[in-house]
Short mmCIF file of C-alpha atoms in Angstrom, two decimals:
data_model
loop_
_atom_site.label_atom_id
_atom_site.label_comp_id
_atom_site.label_asym_id
_atom_site.label_seq_id
_atom_site.Cartn_x
_atom_site.Cartn_y
_atom_site.Cartn_z
CA MET A 1 87.48 154.12 129.09
CA THR A 2 86.15 151.01 127.33
CA THR A 3 85.51 150.95 123.61
CA SER A 4 82.36 149.32 122.27
CA PRO A 5 82.86 145.85 120.78
CA THR A 6 83.09 145.53 117.02
CA ALA A 7 81.49 142.62 115.16
CA ALA A 8 83.24 141.38 112.04
CA ARG A 9 81.15 139.33 109.62
CA LEU A 10 83.12 136.37 108.31
CA ALA A 11 81.13 135.30 105.25
CA PRO A 12 83.58 137.12 102.91
CA LEU A 13 86.37 134.87 104.23
CA ALA A 14 84.39 131.75 103.36
CA TRP A 15 83.51 133.08 99.91
CA ALA A 16 87.19 133.84 99.29
CA THR A 17 88.24 130.37 100.49
CA ALA A 18 85.94 128.74 97.95
CA LEU A 19 86.17 131.15 95.03
CA LEU A 20 89.92 131.81 94.96
CA PRO A 21 90.83 128.21 94.02
CA LEU A 22 87.86 127.84 91.67
CA VAL A 23 88.50 131.07 89.80
CA THR A 24 92.27 130.59 89.76
CA MET A 25 92.27 127.13 88.23
CA HIS A 26 89.70 128.06 85.58
CA VAL A 27 91.47 131.30 84.68
CA CYS A 28 94.71 129.34 84.37
CA TYR A 29 93.03 126.89 82.01
CA LEU A 30 91.68 129.72 79.84
CA LEU A 31 95.10 131.39 79.75
CA SER A 32 96.90 128.18 78.82
CA ALA A 33 94.34 127.34 76.15
CA SER A 34 94.56 130.84 74.69
CA GLU A 35 98.37 130.49 74.58
CA GLN A 36 97.95 127.09 72.86
CA LEU A 37 99.64 125.24 75.71
CA VAL A 38 96.60 122.98 76.24
CA PRO A 39 93.65 122.16 73.95
CA TRP A 40 90.28 123.88 74.12
CA CYS A 41 87.60 121.69 75.70
CA LEU A 42 85.30 121.33 78.70
CA PRO A 43 87.90 119.85 81.05
CA TRP A 44 85.36 118.61 83.65
CA PHE A 45 83.70 116.36 81.07
CA GLU A 46 86.29 115.80 78.35
CA GLY A 47 89.38 115.56 80.53
CA CYS A 48 91.57 117.08 77.83
CA THR A 49 94.07 118.40 80.37
CA SER A 50 94.81 118.28 84.08
CA ILE A 51 94.76 121.20 86.48
CA SER A 52 98.54 120.83 86.76
CA ARG A 53 99.14 120.94 83.01
CA ALA A 54 96.90 123.96 82.65
CA SER A 55 98.73 125.86 85.38
CA ARG A 56 102.43 125.06 85.10
CA SER A 57 103.46 127.00 81.99
CA GLY A 58 103.17 130.43 80.44
CA THR A 59 101.22 133.19 82.13
CA ALA A 60 99.19 130.63 84.08
CA TYR A 61 102.31 129.64 86.04
CA PHE A 62 102.36 133.02 87.78
CA VAL A 63 98.58 133.39 88.07
CA PHE A 64 98.25 129.99 89.74
CA LYS A 65 100.79 130.79 92.43
CA ALA A 66 99.38 134.28 92.97
CA GLY A 67 95.90 132.86 93.48
CA MET A 68 96.53 129.62 95.34
CA LEU A 69 98.99 130.78 97.99
CA PRO A 70 96.54 133.40 99.37
CA ALA A 71 93.87 130.68 99.15
CA CYS A 72 95.99 128.55 101.51
CA VAL A 73 96.00 131.38 104.06
CA CYS A 74 92.23 131.77 103.69
CA MET A 75 91.81 128.03 104.21
CA VAL A 76 93.65 128.08 107.54
CA LEU A 77 91.49 130.97 108.78
CA PHE A 78 88.31 129.40 107.37
CA TRP A 79 88.68 126.16 109.30
CA TRP A 80 89.64 127.94 112.50
CA CYS A 81 86.48 130.04 112.13
CA ASN A 82 84.41 126.90 111.59
CA ARG A 83 85.42 125.86 115.08
CA GLN A 84 84.07 129.15 116.46
CA TRP A 85 80.93 128.88 114.33
CA LEU A 86 79.99 125.49 115.74
CA ARG A 87 80.63 126.75 119.26
CA GLN A 88 78.14 129.54 118.60
CA LEU A 89 75.71 126.85 117.43
CA GLY A 90 76.17 124.98 120.70
CA VAL A 91 78.53 122.21 119.56
CA GLU A 92 82.10 121.61 120.68
CA PRO A 93 83.89 120.51 117.48
CA ARG A 94 86.35 117.63 117.48
CA LEU A 95 89.75 117.59 115.82
CA TRP A 96 88.44 117.59 112.22
CA TRP A 97 88.79 121.37 112.01
CA GLY A 98 92.53 120.94 112.56
CA LEU A 99 92.67 118.60 109.56
CA GLY A 100 91.15 121.37 107.45
CA MET A 101 93.81 123.81 108.59
CA LEU A 102 96.52 121.20 108.00
CA ALA A 103 95.28 120.65 104.41
CA ALA A 104 96.62 124.09 103.51
CA LEU A 105 100.19 122.80 103.88
CA PRO A 106 100.08 120.14 101.12
CA LEU A 107 98.20 122.58 98.89
CA ALA A 108 100.94 125.17 99.42
CA LEU A 109 103.57 122.50 98.72
CA TYR A 110 101.83 121.54 95.48
CA THR A 111 101.56 125.19 94.45
CA VAL A 112 105.22 125.96 95.09
CA VAL A 113 106.66 122.95 93.21
CA LEU A 114 104.22 123.08 90.28
CA GLY A 115 106.10 123.88 87.09
CA HIS A 116 109.36 122.23 88.15
CA ALA A 117 110.50 119.05 86.38
CA GLY A 118 112.06 115.97 87.94
CA ASP A 119 111.17 112.97 90.08
CA THR A 120 111.30 114.85 93.37
CA PRO A 121 108.94 117.69 92.31
CA TYR A 122 106.59 115.06 90.84
CA LEU A 123 106.56 113.14 94.14
CA LEU A 124 105.97 116.35 96.09
CA ARG A 125 103.08 117.27 93.78
CA ARG A 126 101.46 113.88 94.34
CA ILE A 127 101.87 114.25 98.10
CA GLY A 128 100.34 117.72 97.83
CA VAL A 129 97.33 116.58 95.81
CA VAL A 130 96.55 113.52 97.93
CA GLY A 131 97.16 115.40 101.18
CA PHE A 132 94.99 118.35 100.23
CA PHE A 133 92.04 116.34 98.92
CA GLY A 134 92.20 113.75 101.69
CA LEU A 135 92.51 116.11 104.64
CA THR A 136 89.97 118.59 103.26
CA TYR A 137 87.47 115.81 102.62
CA LEU A 138 87.80 114.50 106.18
CA ALA A 139 87.36 118.02 107.58
CA GLN A 140 84.27 118.60 105.44
CA LEU A 141 82.84 115.27 106.54
CA GLY A 142 83.39 116.22 110.18
CA LEU A 143 81.80 119.64 109.71
CA SER A 144 78.78 118.13 107.95
CA ALA A 145 78.28 115.55 110.69
CA SER A 146 78.60 118.18 113.43
CA LEU A 147 76.02 120.44 111.79
CA ARG A 148 73.49 117.59 111.88
CA THR A 149 73.32 117.99 115.68
CA THR A 150 72.55 121.73 115.55
CA ALA A 151 69.67 123.95 114.49
CA LEU A 152 71.13 123.68 110.97
CA SER A 153 70.55 119.91 110.88
CA ARG A 154 68.90 120.03 107.44
CA ALA A 155 71.88 121.85 105.96
CA GLY A 156 74.17 119.38 107.73
CA ARG A 157 72.37 116.43 106.14
CA ARG A 158 72.62 118.00 102.70
CA LEU A 159 76.31 118.77 103.13
CA PHE A 160 76.82 115.21 104.35
CA ALA A 161 75.08 113.95 101.20
CA LEU A 162 77.36 116.15 99.08
CA SER A 163 80.36 114.64 100.84
CA GLY A 164 78.94 111.19 100.14
CA PHE A 165 78.60 112.02 96.45
CA THR A 166 82.17 113.31 96.40
CA LEU A 167 83.32 110.00 97.90
CA LEU A 168 81.39 108.05 95.26
CA VAL A 169 83.07 110.05 92.50
CA GLY A 170 86.47 109.28 94.02
CA ILE A 171 85.64 105.57 94.34
CA ALA A 172 84.35 105.49 90.75
CA SER A 173 87.64 106.99 89.61
CA LEU A 174 89.61 104.26 91.42
CA ILE A 175 87.41 101.45 90.10
CA LEU A 176 87.59 102.67 86.51
CA GLY A 177 91.36 102.94 86.82
CA MET A 178 91.51 99.26 87.79
CA ILE A 179 89.00 97.73 85.38
CA TRP A 180 89.50 99.98 82.34
CA PRO A 181 93.14 101.10 82.47
CA GLU A 182 93.53 101.41 78.70
CA HIS A 183 90.95 104.20 78.61
CA TYR A 184 91.35 105.65 82.09
CA ASP A 185 94.16 108.04 81.17
CA SER A 186 91.68 110.05 79.11
CA MET A 187 89.23 110.16 82.04
CA ASP A 188 91.56 110.75 85.00
CA ASP A 189 91.95 114.48 84.37
CA GLY A 190 88.21 114.97 84.16
CA PHE A 191 87.75 113.29 87.55
CA GLU A 192 90.39 115.64 89.00
CA TRP A 193 88.47 118.71 87.83
CA VAL A 194 85.15 117.35 89.11
CA LEU A 195 86.57 116.51 92.54
CA ALA A 196 88.14 119.97 92.83
CA VAL A 197 84.80 121.59 91.99
CA LEU A 198 82.91 119.38 94.47
CA ILE A 199 85.36 120.16 97.28
CA ASN A 200 84.93 123.88 96.68
CA LEU A 201 81.16 123.54 96.27
CA HIS A 202 81.03 122.33 99.88
CA THR A 203 82.87 125.48 100.97
CA LEU A 204 80.54 127.65 98.89
CA TRP A 205 77.58 126.09 100.68
CA VAL A 206 79.13 126.84 104.06
CA ALA A 207 79.81 130.41 102.92
CA TRP A 208 76.12 130.79 102.10
CA LEU A 209 75.20 129.47 105.57
CA TRP A 210 77.56 131.97 107.17
CA GLN A 211 76.06 134.74 105.05
CA ARG A 212 72.48 133.77 105.82
CA GLY A 213 73.11 133.37 109.54
CA GLY A 214 75.19 136.52 109.88
CA PHE A 215 78.10 134.62 111.42
CA SER A 216 80.51 137.07 113.00
CA VAL A 217 83.12 137.39 115.72
CA THR A 218 83.28 140.25 118.15
CA PHE A 219 86.41 142.19 118.99
CA SER A 220 86.79 144.61 121.88
CA SER A 221 89.74 146.53 123.22
CA ASN A 222 90.45 148.37 126.44
CA PRO A 223 92.86 151.29 125.93
#
C-alpha cells in the first residue's frame, strides 16, 4: 500500500529565518535599555550602542542565545531549501547556497562567546561577525542573480538592487572610518544595526516570494 504524498509549505521557515534574528536583537536592546545597561535611543540612527553591548548582559544575555541559536538552525535549512526552490524554477544553483549554510557557523560562534571577556572571545566575536555578514551577503547576491534568469526576474532584479544598496552602506562605513576616524566611533554601531536589518530584509523578501508562490516540498512514504 502506498500513502499519498504530503506537501509541506516552507514559507514559515523563511519567515522564521528572517524574524528570529530581527526580533531577538531588538528585544535584547529593549531589555538592556529597561535594565539601564545601555542608553535609550534609536540605535539604527543614533548608534548609541552596538548589538553586542545590548545583548551580552542582564536578561538579554539569555534571550539572545535562546533566539539566535535556533535562528542558526533555521538559516541552514533556509539556504538548503533555496537550492530546491531554484530547481523548481528551472535553475541549477551554484555553490552560493552552501555559503549561506556555512554562514550559520560564524553566527553560532558569535552567539556562544558573546558575554565573555578577554582577547580570545573578542577575536572570536570579530570572526563571527565578519564571517556571518560576508558569507550571507555572498549567498544573497548569488540567489538574487540566479532569480534574474527565472520567471521571477523582476523580483531578482529588485533583490539584486537591495544587495547593491547593502554593499554601498558597507563601503560607506569603511570610507567614513578612514576619513573621519575621530567621529566614526559614534557612527559604527549605527551602521552595524542598519546592515543587520538590510541582511534580514533580503530574507523577508524571499519569504514573501515563497509565500506568494506557494513553495513547498513533497514527502511520500511506502510502508
